[in-house]
Structure formats: structure tokens, C-alpha cells
Short mmCIF file of C-alpha atoms in Angstrom, two decimals:
data_model
loop_
_atom_site.label_atom_id
_atom_site.label_comp_id
_atom_site.label_asym_id
_atom_site.label_seq_id
_atom_site.Cartn_x
_atom_site.Cartn_y
_atom_site.Cartn_z
CA MET A 289 -3.48 15.15 19.30
CA LYS A 290 -4.11 12.04 17.26
CA VAL A 291 -1.65 11.64 14.44
CA SER A 292 -2.94 8.43 12.89
CA ASN A 293 -6.32 7.02 11.93
CA THR A 294 -4.92 3.51 11.57
CA ARG A 295 -4.86 1.74 14.92
CA LYS A 296 -1.95 -0.62 15.53
CA ASN A 297 -1.32 -2.95 18.44
CA VAL A 298 1.81 -2.73 20.59
CA LEU A 299 2.80 -5.23 23.24
CA VAL A 300 4.40 -3.45 26.20
CA ILE A 301 6.49 -5.56 28.58
CA ALA A 302 7.09 -3.73 31.86
CA TYR A 303 7.68 -5.41 35.20
CA HIS A 304 7.25 -2.14 37.06
CA LEU A 305 3.65 -0.93 36.93
CA PRO A 306 1.22 0.07 39.71
CA PRO A 307 0.66 -0.98 42.42
CA LEU A 308 4.46 -1.03 42.39
CA GLY A 309 5.69 2.52 42.89
CA GLY A 310 8.77 4.65 42.51
CA VAL A 311 10.62 6.06 39.55
CA PRO A 312 10.72 2.82 37.45
CA VAL A 313 6.92 2.86 37.13
CA MET A 314 6.55 6.31 35.60
CA ARG A 315 7.99 5.82 32.12
CA ALA A 316 5.87 2.80 31.18
CA LEU A 317 2.79 4.25 32.90
CA ARG A 318 2.94 7.44 30.84
CA LEU A 319 3.73 5.47 27.70
CA ILE A 320 0.61 3.33 27.84
CA ARG A 321 -1.43 6.35 28.86
CA TYR A 322 -0.62 8.36 25.74
CA LEU A 323 0.18 5.80 23.03
CA PRO A 324 -3.49 5.56 21.93
CA GLU A 325 -3.38 9.25 20.96
CA PHE A 326 -0.70 8.34 18.42
CA GLY A 327 -2.51 5.39 16.90
CA TRP A 328 -1.11 2.60 19.06
CA GLN A 329 -3.29 0.41 21.29
CA PRO A 330 -1.21 -1.15 24.09
CA THR A 331 -1.51 -4.63 25.51
CA VAL A 332 0.60 -4.78 28.65
CA ILE A 333 2.42 -7.68 30.27
CA THR A 334 3.38 -6.94 33.86
CA VAL A 335 3.71 -8.61 37.23
CA ASN A 336 1.16 -9.69 39.78
CA CYS A 337 2.42 -9.90 43.37
CA GLY A 338 5.70 -8.33 42.32
CA PHE A 339 8.37 -6.81 44.51
CA ASP A 340 11.34 -4.48 44.24
CA PHE A 341 14.21 -4.19 46.72
CA VAL A 342 14.52 -0.42 46.37
CA HIS A 343 11.09 0.89 45.36
CA GLY A 344 7.94 0.24 47.34
CA PHE A 345 4.25 0.29 46.50
CA ASP A 346 1.94 3.14 45.52
CA GLU A 347 -1.67 2.01 45.25
CA SER A 348 -2.78 5.51 44.23
CA LEU A 349 -1.02 5.11 40.87
CA THR A 350 -3.40 2.33 39.86
CA GLU A 351 -5.98 5.07 39.22
CA LYS A 352 -3.79 6.31 36.36
CA LEU A 353 -3.87 2.99 34.50
CA PRO A 354 -6.12 3.53 31.45
CA PRO A 355 -9.22 1.31 31.72
CA SER A 356 -9.15 0.73 27.96
CA VAL A 357 -5.76 -1.01 28.12
CA ASP A 358 -5.64 -4.80 28.39
CA ILE A 359 -3.21 -5.65 31.20
CA ILE A 360 -1.99 -9.23 31.58
CA ARG A 361 -0.61 -9.86 35.08
CA ILE A 362 1.54 -12.90 35.83
CA ASN A 363 2.67 -13.84 39.35
CA ASP A 364 6.35 -13.53 40.19
CA PRO A 365 7.47 -16.89 41.67
CA LEU A 366 9.98 -15.08 43.91
CA GLY A 367 7.85 -12.04 44.71
CA ARG A 368 6.38 -13.18 48.01
CA VAL A 369 9.68 -14.66 49.22
CA LEU A 370 11.66 -11.50 48.51
CA LYS A 371 8.97 -9.32 50.06
CA TRP A 372 9.04 -11.42 53.24
CA LEU A 373 12.84 -11.21 53.45
CA VAL A 374 12.94 -7.44 53.10
CA LEU A 375 10.03 -6.81 55.47
CA ASN A 376 11.65 -8.96 58.14
CA PHE A 377 15.26 -7.96 57.50
CA LYS A 378 15.02 -4.34 56.35
CA ARG A 379 18.61 -3.45 57.15
CA GLN A 380 19.86 -6.21 54.88
CA SER A 381 17.71 -5.26 51.86
CA HIS A 382 20.66 -3.94 49.82
CA GLN A 383 22.64 -7.10 50.58
CA PHE A 384 19.68 -9.21 49.43
CA ASP A 385 19.47 -7.09 46.29
CA ARG A 386 23.11 -7.67 45.40
CA LEU A 387 23.02 -11.36 46.31
CA SER A 388 19.94 -11.99 44.17
CA LYS A 389 21.64 -10.40 41.17
CA ILE A 390 24.58 -12.76 41.65
CA LEU A 391 22.44 -15.87 42.08
CA PHE A 392 20.08 -15.15 39.17
CA PHE A 393 21.10 -14.16 35.65
CA PRO A 394 20.53 -11.60 34.35
CA ASP A 395 18.54 -10.70 37.50
CA GLU A 396 16.08 -12.09 40.03
CA LYS A 397 13.12 -11.49 37.67
CA ILE A 398 14.24 -14.23 35.28
CA LEU A 399 11.86 -16.82 36.80
CA TRP A 400 8.98 -14.41 36.18
CA ALA A 401 10.10 -13.85 32.58
CA LEU A 402 10.28 -17.59 31.91
CA LYS A 403 6.83 -18.06 33.42
CA VAL A 404 5.39 -15.30 31.23
CA ASN A 405 6.95 -16.82 28.14
CA ARG A 406 5.21 -20.13 28.86
CA GLN A 407 1.79 -18.67 29.66
CA VAL A 408 1.04 -15.81 27.28
CA LEU A 409 1.93 -16.94 23.77
CA HIS A 410 -1.47 -18.42 23.00
CA ALA A 411 -3.27 -15.25 24.12
CA LEU A 412 -0.88 -13.00 22.20
CA ASN A 413 -1.40 -14.92 18.96
CA ARG A 414 -5.02 -13.72 19.05
CA LYS A 415 -4.00 -10.09 19.59
CA ASP A 416 -2.45 -9.45 16.16
CA ILE A 417 0.53 -7.62 17.67
CA ASP A 418 2.35 -5.20 15.34
CA LEU A 419 5.24 -4.17 17.61
CA ILE A 420 6.88 -5.25 20.88
CA PHE A 421 8.18 -2.71 23.40
CA ALA A 422 10.23 -3.98 26.36
CA THR A 423 11.59 -1.73 29.09
CA GLY A 424 14.28 -2.57 31.64
CA PHE A 425 15.52 -2.82 34.31
CA PRO A 426 14.85 -5.66 34.98
CA TRP A 427 16.93 -6.94 32.09
CA SER A 428 14.86 -10.12 32.12
CA THR A 429 12.08 -8.13 30.44
CA LEU A 430 14.39 -7.46 27.49
CA LEU A 431 15.25 -11.14 27.28
CA LEU A 432 11.53 -11.97 27.40
CA GLY A 433 10.94 -9.43 24.65
CA MET A 434 13.48 -11.16 22.44
CA ARG A 435 11.83 -14.54 22.95
CA LEU A 436 8.44 -13.10 22.05
CA LYS A 437 9.95 -11.35 19.02
CA SER A 438 11.15 -14.74 17.79
CA ALA A 439 7.81 -16.41 18.49
CA LEU A 440 5.57 -13.66 17.07
CA HIS A 441 7.92 -12.55 14.26
CA ARG A 442 7.43 -8.89 15.11
CA PRO A 443 9.90 -5.99 15.46
CA ILE A 444 10.98 -4.96 18.95
CA VAL A 445 11.98 -1.68 20.58
CA ILE A 446 14.02 -2.08 23.77
CA ASP A 447 14.11 0.71 26.33
CA LEU A 448 17.00 0.98 28.79
CA ARG A 449 15.92 3.27 31.61
CA ASP A 450 19.40 2.81 33.09
CA ALA A 451 22.77 1.77 31.77
CA TRP A 452 23.40 -1.98 31.90
CA SER A 453 27.01 -3.08 31.44
CA LEU A 454 28.08 0.57 31.63
CA SER A 455 26.37 0.92 35.00
CA SER A 456 28.30 1.46 38.21
CA HIS A 457 26.45 -1.55 39.66
CA PRO A 458 29.27 -3.98 40.55
CA VAL A 459 27.47 -7.09 39.28
CA TRP A 460 26.38 -5.70 35.91
CA LYS A 461 29.71 -3.97 35.35
CA ASN A 462 32.11 -6.72 36.39
CA ILE A 463 30.50 -9.99 35.26
CA PRO A 464 31.30 -10.47 31.52
CA LEU A 465 28.10 -12.43 30.87
CA HIS A 466 26.13 -9.22 31.26
CA ARG A 467 28.09 -7.52 28.47
CA ILE A 468 27.64 -10.61 26.28
CA LEU A 469 23.86 -10.76 26.79
CA GLU A 470 23.50 -7.01 26.43
CA LEU A 471 25.22 -7.05 23.05
CA LYS A 472 23.19 -10.05 21.86
CA ILE A 473 19.92 -8.35 22.78
CA MET A 474 20.93 -5.04 21.22
CA LYS A 475 21.98 -6.73 17.98
CA ASN A 476 18.55 -8.33 17.68
CA ALA A 477 16.62 -5.19 18.62
CA ASP A 478 15.12 -3.04 15.88
CA LYS A 479 15.47 0.16 17.92
CA ILE A 480 17.23 0.91 21.22
CA LEU A 481 16.06 3.74 23.47
CA PHE A 482 17.88 5.50 26.29
CA THR A 483 16.78 8.20 28.71
CA SER A 484 19.74 10.58 28.47
CA GLU A 485 22.07 11.90 25.79
CA ASN A 486 25.12 10.91 27.86
CA THR A 487 24.04 7.27 28.09
CA THR A 488 23.14 7.23 24.40
CA GLU A 489 26.57 8.54 23.40
CA ASP A 490 28.33 6.13 25.76
CA TYR A 491 26.60 3.17 24.13
CA LYS A 492 27.24 4.48 20.63
CA GLN A 493 30.93 4.50 21.48
CA LEU A 494 30.73 1.03 23.03
CA TYR A 495 28.82 -0.48 20.07
CA PRO A 496 29.45 1.83 17.09
CA GLU A 497 28.07 -0.77 14.68
CA LEU A 498 24.67 -0.37 16.39
CA ALA A 499 24.68 3.43 16.64
CA ASP A 500 22.07 3.92 13.91
CA LYS A 501 19.52 2.01 16.00
CA MET A 502 20.06 4.09 19.15
CA LEU A 503 17.81 6.99 20.14
CA CYS A 504 17.37 9.15 23.22
CA ILE A 505 13.86 9.77 24.57
CA PRO A 506 14.35 11.60 27.87
CA ASN A 507 12.02 11.34 30.82
CA GLY A 508 9.53 14.16 31.17
CA PHE A 509 6.56 15.08 33.28
CA ASP A 510 2.82 15.11 32.78
CA PRO A 511 1.38 18.65 33.05
CA GLN A 512 -2.01 17.15 33.94
CA ASP A 513 -0.52 15.89 37.21
CA PHE A 514 0.46 19.38 38.31
CA GLY A 515 -2.18 21.86 37.17
CA GLN A 516 -1.72 25.05 39.18
CA ALA A 517 0.44 23.35 41.81
CA VAL A 518 3.72 24.68 40.42
CA GLN A 519 2.57 28.30 40.43
CA LYS A 520 1.05 27.98 43.90
CA HIS A 521 4.23 26.43 45.26
CA TYR A 522 6.32 29.21 43.74
CA ASN A 523 4.13 31.82 45.40
CA LYS A 524 4.79 30.14 48.76
CA SER A 525 8.55 29.81 48.28
CA ASN A 526 9.32 33.15 50.00
CA GLY A 527 11.55 34.16 47.14
CA LYS A 528 13.93 31.23 47.52
CA LEU A 529 15.65 29.57 44.58
CA LYS A 530 15.07 25.86 45.08
CA PHE A 531 17.09 22.99 43.59
CA ILE A 532 15.64 19.47 43.87
CA TYR A 533 17.53 16.21 43.42
CA ALA A 534 15.36 13.08 43.25
CA GLY A 535 16.98 9.70 42.76
CA SER A 536 19.67 7.33 43.89
CA LEU A 537 22.69 8.64 45.76
CA SER A 538 24.84 5.52 45.89
CA ASP A 539 26.16 6.14 42.37
CA VAL A 540 26.91 9.82 42.84
CA ILE A 541 28.40 10.11 46.36
CA PRO A 542 31.30 9.55 46.29
CA PRO A 543 31.32 10.40 42.59
CA LYS A 544 32.41 7.44 40.50
CA ASP A 545 31.78 9.54 37.40
CA ARG A 546 31.48 13.31 37.76
CA ALA A 547 29.55 13.51 34.49
CA VAL A 548 26.60 11.74 36.07
CA SER A 549 26.90 13.08 39.62
CA PHE A 550 25.59 16.22 41.23
CA VAL A 551 28.81 16.75 43.21
CA PRO A 552 29.82 19.69 40.93
CA LEU A 553 26.57 21.40 41.93
CA LEU A 554 27.40 20.94 45.62
CA GLU A 555 30.88 22.34 45.03
CA TYR A 556 29.46 25.32 43.16
CA LEU A 557 26.92 26.05 45.91
CA ARG A 558 29.64 25.90 48.56
CA ALA A 559 31.86 28.27 46.59
CA PHE A 560 28.90 30.60 45.98
CA LYS A 561 28.07 30.62 49.70
CA GLU A 562 31.65 31.47 50.63
CA LYS A 563 31.79 34.36 48.15
CA TYR A 564 28.21 35.64 48.45
CA PRO A 565 26.95 34.63 51.90
CA GLU A 566 23.83 36.85 51.89
CA PRO A 567 22.42 35.87 48.45
CA ALA A 568 23.25 32.24 49.28
CA LYS A 569 20.65 32.34 52.05
CA ARG A 570 17.98 32.41 49.34
CA ILE A 571 19.16 29.09 47.85
CA LEU A 572 17.57 25.85 49.03
CA LEU A 573 18.65 22.33 48.01
CA GLU A 574 16.24 19.47 48.70
CA ILE A 575 17.25 15.82 48.24
CA PHE A 576 14.70 13.01 47.89
CA SER A 577 16.26 9.56 48.06
CA ASN A 578 15.79 6.21 49.77
CA ASP A 579 19.35 5.21 48.90
CA ILE A 580 21.57 7.32 51.14
CA PRO A 581 25.09 5.87 51.29
CA ASN A 582 27.38 5.83 54.28
CA THR A 583 29.76 8.79 54.20
#
């Protein structure tokens, strides 16, 4: 449903877009897909020849990019190098990930962000941008958003798909410069979005002076992508009650924070099985993750 007859232009900065795949892609992809229905025409800045240590590629998702959206792709100077390292040293990919976040501040995408800042300003001045929207991780996109806010003199909404300094990631959590940059960016943002109520409340407690700018917009799903699939799958489930966990496991096993782990669910299922062994046979737990820790 269209809610506005006045079309405005929004600049979306998102490193993760197809053909990159995985969870980080979905939020920005759905955003640019539906913003025009609400009176906002996106112009997107994303990566060309990008790479991610954890998430791979999904060429099929490129079909979901709206053809009416202008997408500006800028090469990542480190993209090919990092891709070569991981493809040739797969077992060390997590070590490369951590090392790159130590060597580059705030992350390994900073060279891409600096390159974008140099190359796109002239083109953006012709776009008559009304609003900037930057989503991270990578945090370099938020820093890029702030530079473009200063250059274009436009308001900015920053979107944290994950916690930054409040993350369990050892680099982001333990290096004070991350907290300093995070606060500086949040102070200059016009609105700050998070994906869960817990994260929103945690940041309101951390920066109470910024609480009025903080909002939670949770992740959802697109019914058009499912159609009748859900009902058909249920009919084939043989009466089983299925729980699905999709995401990283390194932060939840062992549980560093029970509030954000699914360990209580595992404990409940074990207790239920011990007390009601027959009904428990109808329960199925499926885990989808490419980040299984050593236990």
C-alpha cells in the first residue's frame, strides 16, 4: 500500500547485497524492495567484488534486486585478496577474520568505505538525496554514512543489525576505540535502529542521553517468498513439532549471555524428554549454522 504521493530519495549504504549471500543481505534487500511503496526511491551504494569471511555468495538473490533501483557498485580493494586467502586456507578463515578486525579499524571494509567516499560525491550531488540510511556491520558503512551526511547536509538513519561495543566479539568489546567511535557515530545520527528489543534496551542503558533516538525494527519475512510452502511443509511434517534455529552458534554455546542464547531451550527440551519421553518423540530441533564452535 502506498502511503505517500510525494516521492523522496533515500541513499542506502549497504556492503552486503547480492551476489553476496547469507543473513546480512536480507534486511537491506527487503528494505530497498519495499521502500518505493512508502514514497521513498532508493539509490544504493554497495560493493563490487566484495567478500565476507562468514557468509558466502548467492547469485539467485540478484533476481530480487528491483530493476528500478539505481545501484552504485564500488570495488573492495581487499575483496580479491581476502577471497583468495579463505579459498586457499579454509580452516584458518576465522583466524583471518579476527586478524583483519585487529589490523583495520573499525573493520577490514574501511578501505572500501574510503574509496566510496572519494568516488561517489559528484554523482550523489545530482541525485537530490533527502535521507541517508546506513546499515552495519560492517561498521565502516556507518562511518561512510557520517562522512556523506556532512558532505550532503542530510539527516542519517543508522541501522545496527548486531550489537557493536556490546557484542561478544572480542575485538569490538575489548578495544576502547570501538566504544569511542560508536558513541561518536550515534551522537551524530538522527535515528538509530536495532533489530531486537533486548539490544535496543541495552543501548538505551549504555547511552541514556541518546535513548530518544533509538528504535527497534525487528527482522521479519517476506510472505511472497513462501506462498503455500509453509502449509505444504506442515502437511508433510508427520505431526511433529519443529523448532528451527538459524544463525551463529559461537556466541551462544557456551552461553556468554543466557538472555541471547538458546541454551535454556535445550535445557527445557531435555527436561521435557526426561519427564515425557513419548510426547518428546514428536519434537524436532533443526540447527542451521556455518559457525559451529568446538565443544
